[in-house]
Amino acid sequence: MPKSRRNKVVALTKTEKKGKDAKSILFEKVRKAADANTHCYVISVSNMRNSMLKAMRMGLKDADGTTFFFGNNKVTAKALGGPEREHEYKDGLRFVGQALKGDVGLCFSGMDVDQIRDSFSKYVVMDFARNGVVATHTVTLPAGPVMRRVEAAEIDTIDESLAPSYLSESKDEIMAFPNNMETQLRGLGMPTLLKGGVIVLMRDFTICTEGQQLTPAQAQLLKHFNLKMAKFNVRIIGHWTEAAGYENVDGAMDGGDEKAEDMEDDE
């Protein structure tokens, strides 16, 4: 039977796996960074924003040659030498590898702790919270016409006397929702209805509760009300220098005497 001449659909999204070549490149980059820098930091990024992370990478790289590694802690830890002292790339780096557990990354830099903290502080930014973020405040809206802030506001900077709704008393800073959003607000869980073209909340409604993780609907409501609750910032978990070795920072768990996880790559 002759081969079909019909056009075939080709998936342009198909990409090749990175494989061992990419791991080898990462392996070499980590060791090169360890050779080029006097300090290594294990860091944790809260409320990750790719745009902010990119800005921080570029800013600190241009200023001091600071390098970041995120994403493949298993390969990164192996590049540092693994859990055994006789295999570590430099004295004390095995403890850095043991600290690479969970959502953390590495930062190699020529800056000491005070300098790197000062640099990180320049990239602290408030943004709208996303699904899964722990609420820092309880926000409760009063029954009646539904109002929102005209401009986005960082909830940490709002006068606590305006709690629990955090809506300003100034008419210049708040406005009503357009009536065509009533269905959307009701779909997000708010007990609303339209009265004379005005969206009205039938009873007091709590958007979120302090200490609880936000649902997708709660995160969307906070954005609708122009309340920023998430802070992008970088916290130092551990610090290593070739002269002083590794130390835990900011109350991180001590991994010095713990046996590291198996660092062998999957075949």
Coordinates of N, CA and C in Angstrom, one line a residue, residues 14-238:
K14 N 7.5 19.7 21.3 CA 8.3 18.6 21.8 C 9.7 19.0 21.9
T15 N 10.3 18.7 23.0 CA 11.7 19.0 23.2 C 12.5 17.8 23.6
E16 N 13.8 17.8 23.4 CA 14.6 16.7 23.8 C 14.9 16.8 25.3
K17 N 15.1 15.7 25.9 CA 15.5 15.7 27.3 C 16.9 16.2 27.5
K18 N 17.1 16.9 28.6 CA 18.4 17.5 28.8 C 19.5 16.4 29.0
G19 N 19.1 15.3 29.7 CA 20.0 14.2 29.8 C 21.3 14.5 30.6
K20 N 22.3 13.6 30.4 CA 23.5 13.7 31.2 C 24.4 14.9 30.8
D21 N 24.3 15.3 29.5 CA 25.1 16.5 29.1 C 24.8 17.7 30.0
A22 N 23.5 17.9 30.2 CA 23.1 19.1 31.0 C 23.5 19.0 32.4
K23 N 23.5 17.7 32.9 CA 23.9 17.5 34.3 C 25.5 17.7 34.4
S24 N 26.2 17.3 33.4 CA 27.6 17.5 33.4 C 28.0 19.0 33.3
I25 N 27.2 19.7 32.6 CA 27.5 21.2 32.5 C 27.2 21.9 33.8
L26 N 26.1 21.5 34.4 CA 25.7 22.0 35.8 C 26.8 21.7 36.8
F27 N 27.3 20.4 36.7 CA 28.3 19.9 37.6 C 29.6 20.8 37.5
E28 N 30.0 21.1 36.3 CA 31.2 21.9 36.1 C 31.0 23.3 36.5
K29 N 29.8 23.9 36.2 CA 29.5 25.3 36.6 C 29.5 25.5 38.1
V30 N 29.0 24.5 38.9 CA 29.0 24.6 40.3 C 30.5 24.6 40.8
R31 N 31.3 23.7 40.3 CA 32.7 23.6 40.8 C 33.5 24.9 40.3
K32 N 33.2 25.4 39.2 CA 33.8 26.6 38.7 C 33.4 27.8 39.6
A33 N 32.2 27.9 40.0 CA 31.7 28.9 40.9 C 32.4 28.8 42.3
A34 N 32.5 27.5 42.8 CA 33.2 27.3 44.1 C 34.7 27.7 44.0
D35 N 35.3 27.6 42.9 CA 36.7 28.0 42.7 C 36.8 29.5 42.7
A36 N 35.8 30.2 42.1 CA 35.9 31.6 41.8 C 35.4 32.5 42.9
N37 N 34.7 31.9 43.9 CA 34.1 32.7 45.0 C 34.6 32.3 46.4
T38 N 34.6 33.2 47.3 CA 35.1 32.9 48.6 C 33.9 32.5 49.6
H39 N 32.7 32.8 49.2 CA 31.5 32.5 50.0 C 30.5 31.7 49.3
C40 N 29.8 30.8 50.0 CA 28.7 30.0 49.4 C 27.6 30.1 50.4
Y41 N 26.4 30.4 49.9 CA 25.2 30.5 50.8 C 24.1 29.5 50.3
V42 N 23.5 28.8 51.3 CA 22.3 28.1 51.0 C 21.1 29.0 51.3
I43 N 20.3 29.3 50.3 CA 19.2 30.3 50.4 C 17.9 29.7 50.1
S44 N 16.9 30.4 50.7 CA 15.5 30.1 50.4 C 14.8 31.3 50.0
V45 N 14.0 31.2 48.9 CA 13.3 32.3 48.3 C 11.8 32.2 48.6
S46 N 11.3 33.2 49.3 CA 9.8 33.3 49.6 C 9.1 33.9 48.5
N47 N 7.9 33.4 48.1 CA 7.0 33.9 47.1 C 7.8 34.2 45.8
M48 N 8.3 33.1 45.3 CA 9.1 33.2 44.1 C 8.4 33.9 42.9
R49 N 9.1 34.9 42.3 CA 8.7 35.6 41.2 C 9.9 35.5 40.2
N50 N 9.6 35.0 39.0 CA 10.7 34.8 38.0 C 11.3 36.1 37.6
S51 N 10.5 37.1 37.5 CA 11.0 38.4 37.1 C 11.9 39.0 38.1
M52 N 11.6 38.9 39.4 CA 12.4 39.4 40.4 C 13.7 38.6 40.6
L53 N 13.6 37.3 40.4 CA 14.8 36.4 40.5 C 15.7 36.7 39.4
K54 N 15.2 37.0 38.2 CA 16.0 37.3 37.0 C 16.7 38.7 37.3
A55 N 16.0 39.7 37.8 CA 16.6 41.0 38.1 C 17.7 40.8 39.1
M56 N 17.5 40.0 40.2 CA 18.5 39.8 41.2 C 19.7 39.1 40.6
R57 N 19.5 38.1 39.8 CA 20.6 37.4 39.2 C 21.5 38.4 38.4
M58 N 20.9 39.1 37.6 CA 21.6 40.0 36.7 C 22.3 41.1 37.5
G59 N 21.5 41.7 38.5 CA 22.1 42.8 39.2 C 23.3 42.4 40.0
L60 N 23.2 41.3 40.7 CA 24.4 40.9 41.6 C 25.5 40.3 40.7
K61 N 25.2 39.7 39.6 CA 26.2 39.2 38.7 C 27.1 40.3 38.1
D62 N 26.4 41.4 37.7 CA 27.1 42.5 37.2 C 27.9 43.2 38.3
A63 N 27.4 43.2 39.5 CA 28.1 44.0 40.6 C 29.3 43.2 41.2
D64 N 29.1 41.9 41.3 CA 30.1 41.1 42.1 C 30.5 39.8 41.5
G65 N 29.8 39.4 40.4 CA 30.0 38.1 39.9 C 29.3 37.0 40.6
T66 N 28.3 37.4 41.5 CA 27.5 36.4 42.2 C 26.7 35.5 41.3
T67 N 26.7 34.2 41.7 CA 26.1 33.2 40.8 C 25.1 32.4 41.6
F68 N 23.9 32.1 41.0 CA 22.8 31.4 41.7 C 22.6 30.0 41.0
F69 N 22.3 29.0 41.8 CA 21.9 27.7 41.3 C 20.6 27.3 41.9
F70 N 19.6 27.0 41.1 CA 18.3 26.5 41.6 C 17.9 25.3 40.8
G71 N 17.1 24.4 41.3 CA 16.4 23.4 40.6 C 16.8 22.0 40.6
N72 N 18.1 21.7 40.6 CA 18.6 20.3 40.6 C 19.6 20.1 41.8
N73 N 19.0 20.1 43.0 CA 19.8 20.0 44.2 C 20.7 18.7 44.2
K74 N 20.2 17.6 43.6 CA 20.8 16.4 43.7 C 22.2 16.4 42.9
V75 N 22.1 17.0 41.7 CA 23.4 17.2 40.9 C 24.3 18.2 41.6
T76 N 23.7 19.3 42.1 CA 24.5 20.3 42.7 C 25.2 19.8 43.9
A77 N 24.5 19.0 44.7 CA 25.2 18.4 45.9 C 26.3 17.5 45.5
K78 N 26.1 16.7 44.5 CA 27.1 15.8 44.0 C 28.3 16.5 43.5
A79 N 28.1 17.7 42.9 CA 29.3 18.5 42.4 C 30.1 19.0 43.6
L80 N 29.5 19.2 44.8 CA 30.2 19.6 45.9 C 31.0 18.5 46.6
G81 N 30.7 17.3 46.2 CA 31.6 16.2 46.6 C 30.8 15.1 47.3
G82 N 29.5 15.2 47.6 CA 28.8 14.2 48.3 C 29.0 14.2 49.8
P83 N 28.4 13.2 50.5 CA 28.3 13.3 51.9 C 29.6 12.9 52.7
E84 N 30.5 12.3 52.0 CA 31.8 11.8 52.6 C 32.9 12.8 52.6
R85 N 33.6 13.0 53.7 CA 34.6 14.0 53.8 C 35.7 13.8 52.7
E86 N 36.1 12.6 52.5 CA 37.2 12.4 51.5 C 36.8 12.7 50.1
H87 N 35.5 12.8 49.8 CA 35.0 13.1 48.5 C 34.6 14.6 48.3
E88 N 34.6 15.4 49.3 CA 34.1 16.7 49.2 C 35.1 17.5 48.3
Y89 N 34.5 18.5 47.5 CA 35.4 19.2 46.6 C 36.3 20.2 47.4
K90 N 35.8 20.8 48.4 CA 36.6 21.6 49.3 C 36.1 21.4 50.8
D91 N 37.0 21.6 51.7 CA 36.7 21.3 53.1 C 35.4 22.0 53.5
G92 N 34.5 21.2 54.1 CA 33.2 21.7 54.6 C 32.1 21.7 53.6
L93 N 32.3 21.5 52.3 CA 31.3 21.6 51.3 C 30.3 20.5 51.4
R94 N 30.7 19.4 52.0 CA 29.7 18.3 52.2 C 28.5 18.7 53.0
F95 N 28.7 19.7 53.9 CA 27.6 20.2 54.8 C 26.6 21.0 53.9
V96 N 27.2 21.8 53.0 CA 26.4 22.5 52.1 C 25.5 21.6 51.3
G97 N 26.1 20.5 50.8 CA 25.3 19.5 50.0 C 24.2 18.9 50.8
Q98 N 24.5 18.7 52.1 CA 23.5 18.1 53.0 C 22.3 19.0 53.3
A99 N 22.6 20.3 53.2 CA 21.6 21.3 53.4 C 20.7 21.6 52.2
L100 N 21.0 21.0 51.1 CA 20.2 21.2 49.9 C 19.1 20.2 49.8
K101 N 18.1 20.5 50.7 CA 16.9 19.7 50.7 C 15.7 20.6 50.6
G102 N 14.7 20.2 49.8 CA 13.5 21.0 49.7 C 13.7 22.2 48.7
D103 N 12.9 23.2 48.9 CA 12.9 24.3 48.0 C 14.0 25.4 48.4
V104 N 15.2 25.0 48.2 CA 16.3 25.9 48.4 C 17.3 25.9 47.2
G105 N 18.2 26.9 47.3 CA 19.2 26.9 46.2 C 20.5 27.4 46.7
L106 N 21.5 27.6 45.8 CA 22.8 28.0 46.2 C 23.2 29.4 45.6
C107 N 24.0 30.1 46.4 CA 24.5 31.4 45.9 C 26.0 31.5 46.2
F108 N 26.8 31.6 45.2 CA 28.2 31.7 45.3 C 28.5 33.2 45.1
S109 N 29.3 33.8 46.0 CA 29.6 35.2 46.0 C 30.9 35.6 46.6
G110 N 31.4 36.7 46.3 CA 32.6 37.3 47.0 C 32.2 38.1 48.2
M111 N 30.9 38.3 48.4 CA 30.4 39.2 49.5 C 30.3 38.4 50.8
D112 N 30.6 39.0 51.9 CA 30.4 38.4 53.2 C 28.9 38.5 53.6
V113 N 28.5 37.9 54.7 CA 27.1 37.8 55.1 C 26.4 39.1 55.2
D114 N 27.1 40.1 55.8 CA 26.4 41.4 55.9 C 26.2 42.1 54.5
Q115 N 27.2 41.9 53.7 CA 27.1 42.5 52.4 C 26.0 41.9 51.5
I116 N 26.0 40.5 51.6 CA 25.0 39.8 50.8 C 23.6 40.1 51.3
R117 N 23.4 40.2 52.6 CA 22.1 40.5 53.1 C 21.6 41.9 52.7
D118 N 22.6 42.8 52.7 CA 22.3 44.2 52.2 C 21.8 44.1 50.8
S119 N 22.5 43.3 50.0 CA 22.2 43.2 48.5 C 20.8 42.6 48.4
F120 N 20.5 41.5 49.1 CA 19.2 40.8 49.0 C 18.1 41.8 49.4
S121 N 18.4 42.7 50.4 CA 17.3 43.6 50.9 C 16.8 44.5 49.8
K122 N 17.7 44.8 48.8 CA 17.3 45.7 47.7 C 16.3 45.0 46.8
Y123 N 16.1 43.7 46.9 CA 15.2 43.0 46.0 C 13.9 42.5 46.7
V124 N 13.6 43.1 47.9 CA 12.4 42.7 48.6 C 11.2 43.5 48.0
V125 N 10.2 42.7 47.5 CA 9.1 43.3 46.8 C 7.8 42.7 47.2
M126 N 6.8 43.5 47.5 CA 5.5 43.0 47.8 C 4.7 42.8 46.5
D127 N 3.9 41.7 46.4 CA 3.1 41.4 45.2 C 1.8 40.7 45.7
F128 N 0.9 40.5 44.7 CA -0.3 39.8 45.1 C 0.0 38.3 45.4
A129 N -0.6 37.9 46.5 CA -0.4 36.5 46.9 C -1.0 35.5 45.9
R130 N -0.4 34.3 45.8 CA -0.9 33.3 45.0 C -1.5 32.1 45.8
N131 N -2.1 31.2 45.1 CA -2.6 30.0 45.8 C -1.5 29.3 46.6
G132 N -1.9 28.9 47.8 CA -0.9 28.2 48.7 C -0.1 29.1 49.6
V133 N -0.1 30.4 49.4 CA 0.6 31.3 50.3 C -0.1 31.4 51.6
V134 N 0.6 31.5 52.7 CA 0.0 31.6 54.0 C -0.4 33.1 54.2
A135 N -1.7 33.3 54.6 CA -2.2 34.6 54.8 C -1.5 35.3 56.0
T136 N -1.1 36.5 55.8 CA -0.4 37.3 56.9 C -1.4 38.1 57.7
H137 N -2.6 38.3 57.2 CA -3.7 39.1 57.9 C -5.0 38.4 57.6
T138 N -5.9 38.7 58.6 CA -7.3 38.3 58.4 C -8.1 39.5 57.7
V139 N -8.7 39.3 56.6 CA -9.4 40.3 55.9 C -10.9 40.0 55.8
T140 N -11.7 40.9 56.5 CA -13.2 40.7 56.5 C -13.9 41.9 56.0
L141 N -14.7 41.7 55.0 CA -15.5 42.8 54.4 C -16.8 43.0 55.1
P142 N -17.3 44.2 55.3 CA -18.6 44.5 55.9 C -19.7 44.3 55.0
A143 N -20.9 44.0 55.5 CA -22.1 43.9 54.6 C -22.4 45.3 54.1
G144 N -23.0 45.3 52.9 CA -23.3 46.5 52.2 C -22.7 46.6 50.9
P145 N -22.6 47.8 50.3 CA -22.0 48.0 49.0 C -20.6 47.6 49.0
V146 N -20.2 46.8 47.9 CA -18.8 46.3 47.9 C -17.9 47.3 47.3
M147 N -16.9 47.7 48.0 CA -15.9 48.7 47.6 C -14.5 48.0 47.6
R148 N -13.6 48.6 46.8 CA -12.2 48.2 46.7 C -11.3 49.4 46.6
R149 N -10.0 49.1 46.9 CA -9.0 50.2 46.8 C -8.8 50.6 45.3
V150 N -8.6 51.9 45.1 CA -8.4 52.3 43.7 C -7.0 51.9 43.2
E151 N -6.0 51.9 44.1 CA -4.7 51.5 43.8 C -4.2 50.4 44.7
A152 N -3.3 49.5 44.1 CA -2.9 48.4 44.9 C -2.1 48.9 46.1
A153 N -2.3 48.2 47.3 CA -1.6 48.6 48.5 C -1.0 47.4 49.2
E154 N 0.2 47.6 49.7 CA 0.9 46.6 50.5 C 0.2 46.5 51.9
I155 N -0.4 45.4 52.2 CA -1.2 45.3 53.4 C -0.4 45.5 54.7
D156 N 0.9 45.2 54.6 CA 1.8 45.5 55.8 C 1.9 46.9 56.1
T157 N 1.7 47.8 55.1 CA 1.9 49.2 55.3 C 0.6 50.0 55.6
I158 N -0.5 49.2 55.6 CA -1.8 49.9 55.8 C -2.1 50.0 57.3
D159 N -2.6 51.2 57.7 CA -2.9 51.4 59.1 C -3.8 50.3 59.7
E160 N -3.4 49.7 60.8 CA -4.1 48.6 61.4 C -5.5 49.1 61.8
S161 N -5.7 50.4 62.0 CA -7.0 50.9 62.4 C -8.1 50.6 61.3
L162 N -7.6 50.4 60.1 CA -8.5 50.1 59.0 C -8.9 48.6 58.9
A163 N -8.3 47.8 59.7 CA -8.7 46.4 59.8 C -10.1 46.3 60.3
P164 N -10.9 45.2 60.0 CA -10.4 44.0 59.2 C -10.6 44.1 57.7
S165 N -11.2 45.2 57.2 CA -11.4 45.3 55.7 C -10.2 45.9 55.0
Y166 N -9.4 46.7 55.7 CA -8.3 47.4 55.2 C -8.6 48.3 54.0
L167 N -9.9 48.7 54.0 CA -10.4 49.7 53.0 C -10.3 51.1 53.6
S168 N -9.8 52.0 52.8 CA -9.6 53.4 53.3 C -11.0 54.1 53.6
E169 N -11.0 55.0 54.5 CA -12.2 55.8 54.7 C -12.3 57.0 53.8
S170 N -11.3 57.2 53.0 CA -11.3 58.3 52.1 C -11.9 57.9 50.8
K171 N -12.9 58.6 50.3 CA -13.6 58.3 49.1 C -12.7 58.4 47.9
D172 N -11.6 59.1 48.0 CA -10.7 59.2 46.9 C -9.8 58.0 46.7
E173 N -9.8 57.1 47.7 CA -9.0 55.9 47.7 C -9.7 54.6 47.4
I174 N -11.1 54.7 47.4 CA -11.9 53.5 47.2 C -12.9 53.8 46.1
M175 N -13.3 52.7 45.5 CA -14.4 52.8 44.5 C -15.2 51.5 44.4
A176 N -16.4 51.7 43.8 CA -17.3 50.5 43.7 C -16.9 49.6 42.6
F177 N -17.2 48.3 42.7 CA -16.9 47.4 41.6 C -18.0 47.7 40.4
P178 N -17.6 47.5 39.2 CA -18.6 47.6 38.1 C -19.6 46.5 38.3
N179 N -20.9 46.8 38.0 CA -21.9 45.8 38.2 C -21.8 44.5 37.4
N180 N -21.0 44.6 36.3 CA -20.9 43.3 35.6 C -19.9 42.3 36.2
M181 N -19.3 42.7 37.4 CA -18.4 41.8 38.1 C -19.2 41.0 39.2
E182 N -20.5 41.3 39.3 CA -21.2 40.6 40.4 C -21.2 39.1 40.3
T183 N -21.4 38.6 39.1 CA -21.4 37.2 38.9 C -20.0 36.6 39.2
Q184 N -19.0 37.3 38.8 CA -17.6 36.8 39.1 C -17.3 36.7 40.6
L185 N -17.7 37.8 41.3 CA -17.4 37.8 42.7 C -18.2 36.7 43.5
R186 N -19.5 36.5 43.0 CA -20.3 35.5 43.6 C -19.7 34.1 43.3
G187 N -19.2 33.9 42.1 CA -18.5 32.7 41.8 C -17.3 32.4 42.6
L188 N -16.7 33.4 43.2 CA -15.5 33.3 44.0 C -15.9 33.1 45.5
G189 N -17.2 33.0 45.8 CA -17.6 32.7 47.1 C -18.2 33.8 47.9
M190 N -18.3 35.0 47.3 CA -18.9 36.1 48.1 C -20.4 36.1 47.9
P191 N -21.1 36.3 49.1 CA -22.6 36.3 49.0 C -23.1 37.7 48.6
T192 N -23.1 37.9 47.2 CA -23.4 39.2 46.7 C -24.7 39.1 45.9
L193 N -25.3 40.3 45.6 CA -26.4 40.5 44.7 C -26.4 41.9 44.2
L194 N -27.2 42.1 43.1 CA -27.2 43.5 42.5 C -28.5 44.2 43.1
K195 N -28.3 45.4 43.5 CA -29.4 46.2 44.0 C -29.2 47.6 43.3
G196 N -30.1 47.9 42.4 CA -30.1 49.2 41.7 C -28.8 49.4 41.0
G197 N -28.2 48.4 40.4 CA -27.0 48.5 39.7 C -25.7 48.5 40.6
V198 N -25.9 48.3 41.9 CA -24.8 48.3 42.8 C -24.6 46.9 43.4
I199 N -23.3 46.4 43.4 CA -23.0 45.1 44.0 C -23.1 45.3 45.5
V200 N -23.9 44.4 46.2 CA -24.1 44.5 47.6 C -23.7 43.2 48.2
L201 N -22.9 43.3 49.3 CA -22.6 42.1 50.1 C -23.7 41.9 51.2
M202 N -24.3 40.7 51.1 CA -25.5 40.4 52.0 C -25.1 40.3 53.5
R203 N -23.9 39.9 53.8 CA -23.5 39.7 55.1 C -22.0 39.9 55.2
D204 N -21.4 40.1 56.4 CA -20.0 40.2 56.5 C -19.3 38.9 55.9
F205 N -18.2 39.2 55.2 CA -17.5 38.1 54.5 C -16.0 38.1 54.8
T206 N -15.5 37.0 55.2 CA -14.0 36.9 55.4 C -13.3 36.3 54.2
I207 N -12.5 37.1 53.6 CA -11.7 36.7 52.4 C -10.7 35.6 52.8
C208 N -9.9 35.9 53.9 CA -8.9 35.0 54.3 C -8.6 35.2 55.8
T209 N -8.0 34.2 56.4 CA -7.7 34.2 57.8 C -6.2 34.0 58.0
E210 N -5.7 34.9 58.9 CA -4.3 34.8 59.2 C -3.8 33.5 59.6
G211 N -2.7 33.0 59.0 CA -2.1 31.7 59.3 C -2.6 30.6 58.4
Q212 N -3.6 30.8 57.6 CA -4.1 29.7 56.8 C -3.7 29.9 55.3
Q213 N -3.5 28.8 54.6 CA -3.1 28.9 53.2 C -4.2 29.4 52.3
L214 N -3.9 30.2 51.4 CA -4.9 30.8 50.5 C -5.3 29.8 49.4
T215 N -6.6 29.8 49.2 CA -7.1 29.0 48.0 C -7.0 29.9 46.8
P216 N -7.2 29.2 45.6 CA -7.2 30.1 44.4 C -8.2 31.2 44.4
A217 N -9.4 30.9 44.9 CA -10.4 31.9 45.0 C -10.1 33.1 45.9
Q218 N -9.5 32.7 47.0 CA -9.1 33.8 48.0 C -8.0 34.7 47.4
A219 N -7.0 34.0 46.7 CA -5.9 34.8 46.1 C -6.5 35.7 45.1
Q220 N -7.5 35.3 44.3 CA -8.1 36.1 43.2 C -8.8 37.3 43.8
L221 N -9.5 37.0 45.0 CA -10.3 38.1 45.6 C -9.4 39.2 46.2
L222 N -8.3 38.8 46.8 CA -7.3 39.8 47.3 C -6.8 40.6 46.2
K223 N -6.6 40.0 45.0 CA -6.1 40.8 43.8 C -7.2 41.8 43.4
H224 N -8.5 41.3 43.4 CA -9.6 42.2 43.0 C -9.7 43.4 43.9
F225 N -9.4 43.2 45.2 CA -9.5 44.3 46.2 C -8.2 45.1 46.3
N226 N -7.3 44.7 45.4 CA -6.0 45.5 45.4 C -5.2 45.4 46.7
L227 N -5.2 44.2 47.3 CA -4.4 44.0 48.5 C -3.2 43.1 48.3
K228 N -2.0 43.6 48.4 CA -0.8 42.8 48.2 C -0.4 42.2 49.5
M229 N -0.2 40.9 49.5 CA 0.0 40.2 50.8 C 1.3 39.3 50.7
A230 N 1.9 39.2 49.6 CA 3.1 38.3 49.4 C 4.3 39.1 49.3
K231 N 5.4 38.7 50.0 CA 6.7 39.4 49.9 C 7.7 38.5 49.3
F232 N 8.3 38.9 48.2 CA 9.4 38.2 47.6 C 10.7 38.6 48.4
N233 N 11.3 37.7 49.0 CA 12.6 38.0 49.7 C 13.4 36.7 49.8
V234 N 14.7 36.9 50.1 CA 15.6 35.8 50.1 C 16.2 35.7 51.5
R235 N 16.1 34.5 52.0 CA 16.6 34.2 53.4 C 17.8 33.3 53.3
I236 N 18.8 33.6 54.1 CA 20.0 32.8 54.1 C 19.9 31.6 55.1
I237 N 20.0 30.4 54.6 CA 19.9 29.2 55.5 C 21.2 28.8 56.0
G238 N 22.2 28.8 55.2 CA 23.6 28.4 55.7 C 24.7 29.2 54.9

